mmCIF file of C-alpha atoms in Angstrom:
data_model
loop_
_atom_site.group_PDB
_atom_site.id
_atom_site.type_symbol
_atom_site.label_atom_id
_atom_site.label_comp_id
_atom_site.label_asym_id
_atom_site.label_seq_id
_atom_site.Cartn_x
_atom_site.Cartn_y
_atom_site.Cartn_z
ATOM 1 C CA MET J 885 0.066 0.060 -0.156
ATOM 2 C CA GLN J 886 2.711 2.495 0.991
ATOM 3 C CA ARG J 887 4.802 1.423 -2.187
ATOM 4 C CA ALA J 888 1.672 2.249 -4.414
ATOM 5 C CA ALA J 889 1.341 5.587 -2.707
ATOM 6 C CA LEU J 890 5.036 6.536 -3.242
ATOM 7 C CA LEU J 891 4.684 5.412 -6.981
ATOM 8 C CA GLU J 892 1.563 7.706 -7.196
ATOM 9 C CA ALA J 893 3.383 10.538 -5.525
ATOM 10 C CA ALA J 894 6.386 9.966 -8.054
ATOM 11 C CA ARG J 895 4.036 10.316 -10.961
ATOM 12 C CA THR J 896 2.759 13.538 -9.631
ATOM 13 C CA LEU J 897 6.029 14.994 -8.932
ATOM 14 C CA LEU J 898 7.270 13.880 -12.460
ATOM 15 C CA SER J 899 4.153 15.538 -13.849
ATOM 16 C CA GLU J 900 4.541 18.665 -12.225
ATOM 17 C CA GLY J 901 8.176 19.330 -12.091
ATOM 18 C CA GLY J 902 10.070 16.702 -14.225
ATOM 19 C CA THR J 903 12.906 14.523 -12.895
ATOM 20 C CA GLU J 904 14.449 17.408 -10.727
ATOM 21 C CA ALA J 905 11.231 17.243 -8.588
ATOM 22 C CA LEU J 906 11.489 13.649 -7.899
ATOM 23 C CA THR J 907 13.403 13.711 -4.530
ATOM 24 C CA PHE J 908 13.087 11.471 -1.360
ATOM 25 C CA PRO J 909 12.140 14.646 0.805
ATOM 26 C CA ALA J 910 9.321 15.391 -1.676
ATOM 27 C CA LEU J 911 8.126 11.747 -1.855
ATOM 28 C CA ALA J 912 8.092 11.783 2.068
ATOM 29 C CA GLU J 913 6.092 14.954 2.156
ATOM 30 C CA ARG J 914 3.603 13.819 -0.500
ATOM 31 C CA THR J 915 2.882 10.499 1.224
ATOM 32 C CA GLY J 916 3.092 11.639 4.753
ATOM 33 C CA LEU J 917 6.011 9.161 5.496
ATOM 34 C CA ALA J 918 9.224 9.765 7.129
ATOM 35 C CA ARG J 919 12.078 10.225 4.768
ATOM 36 C CA SER J 920 13.877 7.289 6.125
ATOM 37 C CA SER J 921 10.763 5.210 5.416
ATOM 38 C CA VAL J 922 11.045 6.092 1.812
ATOM 39 C CA TYR J 923 14.482 4.463 1.632
ATOM 40 C CA GLU J 924 12.888 1.111 3.010
ATOM 41 C CA TYR J 925 11.136 1.014 -0.325
ATOM 42 C CA PHE J 926 13.516 2.507 -2.816
ATOM 43 C CA ARG J 927 17.270 2.775 -2.725
ATOM 44 C CA SER J 928 17.441 5.738 -5.052
ATOM 45 C CA ARG J 929 15.664 7.907 -7.344
ATOM 46 C CA ALA J 930 16.728 5.589 -10.215
ATOM 47 C CA ALA J 931 15.008 2.753 -8.402
ATOM 48 C CA VAL J 932 11.713 4.803 -8.229
ATOM 49 C CA VAL J 933 12.002 5.528 -11.819
ATOM 50 C CA GLU J 934 12.766 1.921 -12.829
ATOM 51 C CA GLU J 935 9.759 0.711 -10.941
ATOM 52 C CA LEU J 936 7.556 3.197 -12.447
ATOM 53 C CA CYS J 937 8.612 2.058 -15.726
ATOM 54 C CA ALA J 938 8.237 -1.384 -14.947
ATOM 55 C CA VAL J 939 4.534 -0.883 -13.847
ATOM 56 C CA ASP J 940 3.737 1.905 -16.429
ATOM 57 C CA PHE J 941 5.341 1.052 -19.466
ATOM 58 C CA PRO J 942 3.464 -2.175 -20.144
ATOM 59 C CA VAL J 943 0.285 -0.360 -19.700
ATOM 60 C CA TRP J 944 1.356 2.447 -22.020
ATOM 61 C CA ALA J 945 2.538 -0.103 -24.605
ATOM 62 C CA ALA J 946 -0.812 -1.906 -24.326
ATOM 63 C CA GLU J 947 -2.683 1.203 -25.241
ATOM 64 C CA VAL J 948 -0.385 1.739 -28.317
ATOM 65 C CA GLU J 949 -0.965 -1.999 -29.287
ATOM 66 C CA ALA J 950 -4.744 -1.680 -28.892
ATOM 67 C CA ALA J 951 -4.786 1.328 -31.056
ATOM 68 C CA MET J 952 -2.868 -0.572 -33.682
ATOM 69 C CA ASP J 953 -5.301 -3.550 -33.354
ATOM 70 C CA ARG J 954 -8.356 -1.236 -34.207
ATOM 71 C CA ALA J 955 -6.570 -0.002 -37.338
ATOM 72 C CA ASP J 956 -7.240 -1.420 -40.741
ATOM 73 C CA GLY J 957 -4.199 -2.059 -42.871
ATOM 74 C CA PRO J 958 -0.364 -1.356 -42.452
ATOM 75 C CA GLU J 959 -0.548 2.272 -43.065
ATOM 76 C CA ALA J 960 -3.351 2.851 -40.630
ATOM 77 C CA LYS J 961 -1.461 0.715 -38.027
ATOM 78 C CA ILE J 962 1.657 2.925 -38.502
ATOM 79 C CA GLU J 963 -0.580 6.137 -38.089
ATOM 80 C CA ALA J 964 -2.116 4.535 -34.798
ATOM 81 C CA TYR J 965 1.371 3.708 -33.610
ATOM 82 C CA VAL J 966 2.521 7.287 -33.899
ATOM 83 C CA ARG J 967 -0.772 9.193 -32.866
ATOM 84 C CA ARG J 968 -1.344 6.964 -29.725
ATOM 85 C CA GLN J 969 2.208 7.494 -28.468
ATOM 86 C CA LEU J 970 1.923 11.258 -28.822
ATOM 87 C CA ALA J 971 -1.532 11.338 -27.428
ATOM 88 C CA LEU J 972 -0.015 9.650 -24.296
ATOM 89 C CA VAL J 973 2.699 12.478 -23.868
ATOM 90 C CA GLY J 974 0.530 14.528 -21.407
ATOM 91 C CA ASP J 975 -0.239 11.216 -19.370
ATOM 92 C CA ARG J 976 1.340 10.931 -16.052
ATOM 93 C CA ARG J 977 2.602 7.559 -16.603
ATOM 94 C CA HIS J 978 4.387 8.891 -19.715
ATOM 95 C CA ARG J 979 6.537 11.051 -17.399
ATOM 96 C CA ALA J 980 8.185 8.000 -15.870
ATOM 97 C CA VAL J 981 8.978 6.473 -19.328
ATOM 98 C CA VAL J 982 10.398 10.021 -20.281
ATOM 99 C CA ALA J 983 12.351 10.330 -17.009
ATOM 100 C CA ILE J 984 14.533 7.245 -18.070
ATOM 101 C CA SER J 985 16.524 9.747 -20.284
ATOM 102 C CA ALA J 986 17.673 11.499 -16.978
ATOM 103 C CA GLY J 987 20.821 9.416 -17.060
ATOM 104 C CA GLU J 988 21.007 8.361 -13.525
ATOM 105 C CA LEU J 989 19.761 4.923 -14.046
ATOM 106 C CA ASP J 990 22.335 1.935 -13.721
ATOM 107 C CA ALA J 991 23.105 -0.073 -16.607
ATOM 108 C CA GLY J 992 20.715 -3.000 -15.465
ATOM 109 C CA ALA J 993 17.816 -0.523 -15.272
ATOM 110 C CA ARG J 994 18.627 0.879 -18.599
ATOM 111 C CA GLU J 995 18.786 -2.453 -20.234
ATOM 112 C CA LYS J 996 15.421 -3.583 -18.726
ATOM 113 C CA ILE J 997 13.989 -0.290 -20.087
ATOM 114 C CA ARG J 998 15.690 -0.735 -23.485
ATOM 115 C CA ALA J 999 14.129 -4.159 -23.775
ATOM 116 C CA ALA J 1000 10.688 -2.877 -22.911
ATOM 117 C CA HIS J 1001 11.211 -0.147 -25.595
ATOM 118 C CA GLY J 1002 12.344 -2.792 -28.061
ATOM 119 C CA GLY J 1003 8.931 -4.478 -27.544
ATOM 120 C CA LEU J 1004 7.058 -1.235 -28.405
ATOM 121 C CA ILE J 1005 9.282 -1.003 -31.533
ATOM 122 C CA ALA J 1006 8.566 -4.626 -32.428
ATOM 123 C CA MET J 1007 4.782 -3.796 -32.716
ATOM 124 C CA VAL J 1008 5.350 -1.825 -35.867
ATOM 125 C CA VAL J 1009 7.752 -4.216 -37.635
ATOM 126 C CA GLU J 1010 5.000 -6.172 -39.161
ATOM 127 C CA ALA J 1011 3.372 -3.242 -40.633
ATOM 128 C CA LEU J 1012 6.423 -1.779 -42.167
ATOM 129 C CA ALA J 1013 7.232 -5.193 -43.654
ATOM 130 C CA ALA J 1014 3.797 -5.436 -45.144
ATOM 131 C CA LEU J 1015 4.625 -2.037 -46.842
ATOM 132 C CA GLY J 1016 7.696 -3.596 -48.428
ATOM 133 C CA HIS J 1017 10.501 -2.225 -46.222
ATOM 134 C CA GLU J 1018 13.478 -4.305 -46.807
ATOM 135 C CA GLN J 1019 14.850 -3.751 -43.215
ATOM 136 C CA PRO J 1020 11.555 -3.478 -41.226
ATOM 137 C CA ARG J 1021 13.291 -3.552 -37.808
ATOM 138 C CA LEU J 1022 15.749 -0.806 -38.804
ATOM 139 C CA SER J 1023 12.850 1.129 -40.299
ATOM 140 C CA ALA J 1024 10.831 0.635 -37.205
ATOM 141 C CA VAL J 1025 13.724 1.987 -34.879
ATOM 142 C CA LEU J 1026 14.027 5.068 -37.085
ATOM 143 C CA LEU J 1027 10.254 5.550 -36.923
ATOM 144 C CA GLN J 1028 10.494 5.446 -33.263
ATOM 145 C CA GLY J 1029 13.212 8.216 -33.576
ATOM 146 C CA VAL J 1030 10.559 10.346 -35.381
ATOM 147 C CA VAL J 1031 8.127 9.717 -32.557
ATOM 148 C CA ASP J 1032 10.776 10.360 -29.689
ATOM 149 C CA ALA J 1033 11.728 13.705 -31.490
ATOM 150 C CA ALA J 1034 8.047 14.624 -31.644
ATOM 151 C CA VAL J 1035 7.677 13.707 -27.939
ATOM 152 C CA ARG J 1036 10.558 15.932 -27.099
ATOM 153 C CA ARG J 1037 9.089 18.739 -28.955
ATOM 154 C CA ILE J 1038 5.746 18.391 -27.190
ATOM 155 C CA GLU J 1039 7.439 18.076 -23.850
ATOM 156 C CA LEU J 1040 9.521 21.150 -24.428
ATOM 157 C CA GLY J 1041 6.462 23.215 -25.004
ATOM 158 C CA ALA J 1042 7.537 24.029 -28.548
ATOM 159 C CA ALA J 1043 6.094 27.040 -30.396
ATOM 160 C CA GLU J 1044 3.964 24.507 -32.548
ATOM 161 C CA ASP J 1045 0.822 23.181 -31.207
ATOM 162 C CA PRO J 1046 0.961 19.569 -30.143
ATOM 163 C CA GLU J 1047 -1.663 18.658 -32.652
ATOM 164 C CA ARG J 1048 0.570 20.204 -35.425
ATOM 165 C CA ILE J 1049 3.725 18.377 -34.241
ATOM 166 C CA THR J 1050 1.614 15.140 -34.152
ATOM 167 C CA GLU J 1051 0.335 15.708 -37.690
ATOM 168 C CA ALA J 1052 3.935 16.537 -38.825
ATOM 169 C CA ALA J 1053 5.092 13.237 -37.211
ATOM 170 C CA VAL J 1054 2.325 11.076 -38.939
ATOM 171 C CA ALA J 1055 3.149 12.864 -42.337
ATOM 172 C CA MET J 1056 6.912 12.041 -41.783
ATOM 173 C CA ALA J 1057 6.107 8.453 -40.903
ATOM 174 C CA LEU J 1058 3.712 7.885 -43.885
ATOM 175 C CA ARG J 1059 5.354 10.111 -46.463
ATOM 176 C CA GLY J 1060 8.890 10.608 -45.320
ATOM 177 C CA VAL J 1061 10.505 13.833 -46.391
ATOM 178 C CA ARG J 1062 8.243 14.243 -49.619
ATOM 179 C CA GLY J 1063 5.845 16.167 -47.524
#
């Protein structure tokens, strides 16, 4: 029960202030626990982020997969893949996934998260193969790079409206640089 409360507090802190806001004193304050109690559940901020990713990433990936399953045809599946990920940017669960780029995770945690991310990329490989890509796995990794760039743009509060960023990412995914 306390662990769930700590994870919920971590989501809130990440949503409100990014990785800098995720501190043990802040977690203790949000949950009403003593700071030393937080250490009983997590050894570091990286451990909190790792657990959030372990809990939230599968839910997030399932939402992307469900959107793709509802789509008809490979292009529609690719569009759903891009749109659903970008729609989730504002979701508090997504903040934990974004927080992995903070760089303070140990190699083991990064590898677990990389593997989970690989599962997300694997979802779109079949659709890319159906469109005739000779190297669908490589194409999927590059497509995810477009999505990741759009996520960063939205997260930064870029001058463009998030919907315009999404439309540009979908266009890039479906038509490349042809515009």
